[in-house]
Amino acid sequence: MAKSSKDGSKKSSTNKSAAKAATGAGAKDTGRKGKTLRSQGWFGMGTRDGMVHRSWMKNQGLPQHLFDGRPVIGICNTWSEATPCNAHFREIAEYVKRGVYEMGGFPIEFPVMSLGEPVMRPTTMLFRNLVSIDVEESIRANPFDGVILLTGCDKTTPALMMGAASCDLPALVISGGPMLNGRWRDQTIGSGTHVWKFTEMLKTGEMTQADLLEAEVAMSRSKGHCMTMGTASTMASLVEALGMGLPTNAAIPASDSRRYVLAHMAGRRIVEMVKEDLRMSKVLTREAFENAIRVNGAIGGSTNAVVHLLALAGRIGVKLDLSDWDTLGKDIPCLVNLMPSGEYLMEDFFYAGGLPVVLRELAKNGKLHKNALTVNGKTMWDNVKDAKNWNEKVIFPFGKPFKPQGGIAVLTGNLAPTGAVLKPSAATPRLMKHKGRAVVFEDIDDYKARIDDPKLDVDADCVLVLKNCGPKGYPGFPEVGNFALPAKLLKKGVKDMIRISDARMSGTAYGTVVLHTSPEAAAGGPLALVKNGDVIELDVAKRKLVLHVSEEELAQRRKAWKPLPPHDTRGWVKLYVESVMQADKGVDQDFLVGSSGAPIPRESH
Ligand code: FES
């Protein structure tokens, strides 16, 4: 495991001549509390390399004074036309640059691999850690003193934060903002949530293909990410809850001019953060993570946040366990009435006052570390103490919550020795304590081939089990955990059944769905041993997930179990499968845990 570095200019690996260049003639001491800026290791005078770095940069029309020792701000951009949720990010970057220039900084925009949830296959999660490597190495290899992270679509937020955390420079996250509310005919429709609803209605004949085509453009009618409280909105909210974004970052719609004002202000602020040496590790403390877990409960946030925060904590050196999600989130009511758990959308959340209102409610009720530091240099409480709730139908008061139980339930038992998760606010209350007969699908192909077979031996009391959809198994841990019910039961009006898998679920989805079962089937976890007809018991109140099969029988089945053949023999997939950790550890690569800081690398010429 890499050792966490307190100082981004770690001495042991800092190249001496680069450091000398950093103190060369012309290097103004403008930041890092009296220390010469990291960027002067590139742009300082007196070496051949310094000339190379400056000269080629100047082909972009950059004047000499930009290299005089002012803070250099990297703008890490996940813009891509293949990531529609982030397609407006070049515009946002321009507003960031205005702010950086105003404060005497030097902005440099750079791209990293983008992860477009709606388009990429087999799943963007297969690449979250790869992007984090791209981010980490891009930051470390370039003359940045601080970074702005432009994030939006689901995995872009954790990937960029994880990569930046392993460098530990001053960093500030700007979320791209949600799309405007979906509107179709007389209905408000939400990204993802209505995809699941409408495709089920297509199966039952309540909608036609023509209706579906009309609805799909009405659902995505402006720039921005999913406007339900899916993973993107959840992670944007947690950016704010962690203190890594400016207040109101979470909810301003992507097309609202205030999103661009926020970008401008963030550009101003990151220059100050460099001067104050306000690094990520000063913001991302254990208290910050505790705040974020509680906020996730209060907003009815996505189960995906569990693995993303565990992985981020691992990078920044904060001890966080899966059990913390249950312990800290257990008594947090869901305050926010947003799809998929409720009826409104992010645009409504913004007009109601947004995340500052939620933070204030939690703080007033002793559920928030008020003194946690945020990127604007103020405490959480300073930022939210005057927040006003403009619509209590959207944001409920703590004393009269929207749902009594937010948070994530962490289940254990012989079917999930190291844990599984369930989102109570999206589940059906009567199924939270249930015992049923397992109907097993060996993998996603088996599921697709048989789920709608009229002869499938299944009824509404059965427990549907899907194997081999975990990090190693699929590979990449896809969002298939909310797999659709058999068509013949949907036609009878069955709306929900217990589903258990080692997969994830889209943050926009709902149902009594047990996810992230660990260890996964492909790693030889007990899920691999479940057979048709076994009895499975779920008891959410007791946090139990039990396979009622004797130890002797399970031992026999274990002996007969064979691992899957490798998905690939080369490239990223091979590396990923060999070193990815299980869901209870955040699904990071084992060799990426920790931080290496941002020492100035050796010269290149
Ligand atoms: Fe990009 Fe939902 S698909 S945020």
mmCIF file with all atom_site columns, N, CA and C in Angstrom, residues 40 92 197 208 221 291 316 318-319 334 350 413 417-418 477 485 543 552 554 573 603:
data_model
loop_
_atom_site.group_PDB
_atom_site.id
_atom_site.type_symbol
_atom_site.label_atom_id
_atom_site.label_alt_id
_atom_site.label_comp_id
_atom_site.label_asym_id
_atom_site.label_entity_id
_atom_site.label_seq_id
_atom_site.pdbx_PDB_ins_code
_atom_site.Cartn_x
_atom_site.Cartn_y
_atom_site.Cartn_z
_atom_site.occupancy
_atom_site.B_iso_or_equiv
_atom_site.pdbx_formal_charge
_atom_site.auth_seq_id
_atom_site.auth_comp_id
_atom_site.auth_asym_id
_atom_site.auth_atom_id
_atom_site.pdbx_PDB_model_num
ATOM 1  N N  . GLN A 1 40  ? 6.433   26.142  -10.252 1.00 0.00 ? 40  GLN A N  1
ATOM 2  C CA . GLN A 1 40  ? 7.722   26.736  -10.607 1.00 0.00 ? 40  GLN A CA 1
ATOM 3  C C  . GLN A 1 40  ? 8.792   25.674  -10.822 1.00 0.00 ? 40  GLN A C  1
ATOM 4  N N  . ILE A 1 92  ? -18.517 25.369  -18.953 1.00 0.00 ? 92  ILE A N  1
ATOM 5  C CA . ILE A 1 92  ? -18.271 25.590  -17.514 1.00 0.00 ? 92  ILE A CA 1
ATOM 6  C C  . ILE A 1 92  ? -16.806 25.949  -17.285 1.00 0.00 ? 92  ILE A C  1
ATOM 7  N N  . LYS A 1 197 ? -40.063 2.396   -15.171 1.00 0.00 ? 197 LYS A N  1
ATOM 8  C CA . LYS A 1 197 ? -41.532 2.356   -15.176 1.00 0.00 ? 197 LYS A CA 1
ATOM 9  C C  . LYS A 1 197 ? -42.066 2.122   -16.587 1.00 0.00 ? 197 LYS A C  1
ATOM 10 N N  . THR A 1 208 ? -47.158 2.172   -25.830 1.00 0.00 ? 208 THR A N  1
ATOM 11 C CA . THR A 1 208 ? -46.704 1.685   -27.134 1.00 0.00 ? 208 THR A CA 1
ATOM 12 C C  . THR A 1 208 ? -45.258 2.133   -27.364 1.00 0.00 ? 208 THR A C  1
ATOM 13 N N  . ARG A 1 221 ? -34.506 16.888  -21.758 1.00 0.00 ? 221 ARG A N  1
ATOM 14 C CA . ARG A 1 221 ? -34.820 18.066  -22.581 1.00 0.00 ? 221 ARG A CA 1
ATOM 15 C C  . ARG A 1 221 ? -33.864 19.234  -22.378 1.00 0.00 ? 221 ARG A C  1
ATOM 16 N N  . ASN A 1 291 ? -20.477 13.198  7.965   1.00 0.00 ? 291 ASN A N  1
ATOM 17 C CA . ASN A 1 291 ? -21.498 14.123  7.470   1.00 0.00 ? 291 ASN A CA 1
ATOM 18 C C  . ASN A 1 291 ? -22.107 13.605  6.172   1.00 0.00 ? 291 ASN A C  1
ATOM 19 N N  . ILE A 1 316 ? -7.603  8.783   0.829   1.00 0.00 ? 316 ILE A N  1
ATOM 20 C CA . ILE A 1 316 ? -7.165  9.948   1.609   1.00 0.00 ? 316 ILE A CA 1
ATOM 21 C C  . ILE A 1 316 ? -6.714  9.535   3.009   1.00 0.00 ? 316 ILE A C  1
ATOM 22 N N  . VAL A 1 318 ? -8.574  7.934   5.443   1.00 0.00 ? 318 VAL A N  1
ATOM 23 C CA . VAL A 1 318 ? -9.566  7.971   6.527   1.00 0.00 ? 318 VAL A CA 1
ATOM 24 C C  . VAL A 1 318 ? -10.124 6.575   6.720   1.00 0.00 ? 318 VAL A C  1
ATOM 25 N N  . LYS A 1 319 ? -10.196 6.127   7.959   1.00 0.00 ? 319 LYS A N  1
ATOM 26 C CA . LYS A 1 319 ? -10.715 4.786   8.218   1.00 0.00 ? 319 LYS A CA 1
ATOM 27 C C  . LYS A 1 319 ? -12.242 4.825   8.156   1.00 0.00 ? 319 LYS A C  1
ATOM 28 N N  . CYS A 1 334 ? -35.423 10.167  5.989   1.00 0.00 ? 334 CYS A N  1
ATOM 29 C CA . CYS A 1 334 ? -35.325 10.727  4.642   1.00 0.00 ? 334 CYS A CA 1
ATOM 30 C C  . CYS A 1 334 ? -36.155 12.022  4.606   1.00 0.00 ? 334 CYS A C  1
ATOM 31 N N  . PHE A 1 350 ? -33.761 22.452  -5.905  1.00 0.00 ? 350 PHE A N  1
ATOM 32 C CA . PHE A 1 350 ? -33.029 23.716  -5.949  1.00 0.00 ? 350 PHE A CA 1
ATOM 33 C C  . PHE A 1 350 ? -33.919 24.883  -5.512  1.00 0.00 ? 350 PHE A C  1
ATOM 34 N N  . GLY A 1 413 ? -24.946 -12.154 7.167   1.00 0.00 ? 413 GLY A N  1
ATOM 35 C CA . GLY A 1 413 ? -25.514 -13.487 7.357   1.00 0.00 ? 413 GLY A CA 1
ATOM 36 C C  . GLY A 1 413 ? -24.725 -14.448 6.491   1.00 0.00 ? 413 GLY A C  1
ATOM 37 N N  . PRO A 1 417 ? -21.346 -12.914 4.013   1.00 0.00 ? 417 PRO A N  1
ATOM 38 C CA . PRO A 1 417 ? -20.474 -12.861 5.200   1.00 0.00 ? 417 PRO A CA 1
ATOM 39 C C  . PRO A 1 417 ? -19.823 -11.504 5.430   1.00 0.00 ? 417 PRO A C  1
ATOM 40 N N  . THR A 1 418 ? -19.464 -10.801 4.356   1.00 0.00 ? 418 THR A N  1
ATOM 41 C CA . THR A 1 418 ? -18.836 -9.485  4.569   1.00 0.00 ? 418 THR A CA 1
ATOM 42 C C  . THR A 1 418 ? -19.788 -8.341  4.204   1.00 0.00 ? 418 THR A C  1
ATOM 43 N N  . PHE A 1 477 ? -19.080 -4.853  -12.144 1.00 0.00 ? 477 PHE A N  1
ATOM 44 C CA . PHE A 1 477 ? -20.040 -4.440  -11.123 1.00 0.00 ? 477 PHE A CA 1
ATOM 45 C C  . PHE A 1 477 ? -21.122 -3.541  -11.721 1.00 0.00 ? 477 PHE A C  1
ATOM 46 N N  . LEU A 1 485 ? -38.905 -7.825  -13.092 1.00 0.00 ? 485 LEU A N  1
ATOM 47 C CA . LEU A 1 485 ? -39.643 -9.008  -12.641 1.00 0.00 ? 485 LEU A CA 1
ATOM 48 C C  . LEU A 1 485 ? -40.132 -9.794  -13.859 1.00 0.00 ? 485 LEU A C  1
ATOM 49 N N  . ARG A 1 543 ? -31.203 -6.820  10.188  1.00 0.00 ? 543 ARG A N  1
ATOM 50 C CA . ARG A 1 543 ? -30.054 -6.718  9.290   1.00 0.00 ? 543 ARG A CA 1
ATOM 51 C C  . ARG A 1 543 ? -29.523 -8.097  8.899   1.00 0.00 ? 543 ARG A C  1
ATOM 52 N N  . GLU A 1 552 ? -23.150 -28.484 6.098   1.00 0.00 ? 552 GLU A N  1
ATOM 53 C CA . GLU A 1 552 ? -22.619 -29.681 5.421   1.00 0.00 ? 552 GLU A CA 1
ATOM 54 C C  . GLU A 1 552 ? -22.922 -29.607 3.923   1.00 0.00 ? 552 GLU A C  1
ATOM 55 N N  . LEU A 1 554 ? -23.628 -26.946 2.213   1.00 0.00 ? 554 LEU A N  1
ATOM 56 C CA . LEU A 1 554 ? -22.880 -25.847 1.586   1.00 0.00 ? 554 LEU A CA 1
ATOM 57 C C  . LEU A 1 554 ? -21.428 -26.252 1.321   1.00 0.00 ? 554 LEU A C  1
ATOM 58 N N  . VAL A 1 573 ? -8.858  -4.993  -18.438 1.00 0.00 ? 573 VAL A N  1
ATOM 59 C CA . VAL A 1 573 ? -9.797  -5.938  -17.826 1.00 0.00 ? 573 VAL A CA 1
ATOM 60 C C  . VAL A 1 573 ? -9.024  -6.992  -17.016 1.00 0.00 ? 573 VAL A C  1
ATOM 61 N N  . GLU A 1 603 ? 12.978  15.696  -14.403 1.00 0.00 ? 603 GLU A N  1
ATOM 62 C CA . GLU A 1 603 ? 12.847  16.446  -15.656 1.00 0.00 ? 603 GLU A CA 1
ATOM 63 C C  . GLU A 1 603 ? 12.728  15.488  -16.835 1.00 0.00 ? 603 GLU A C  1
#
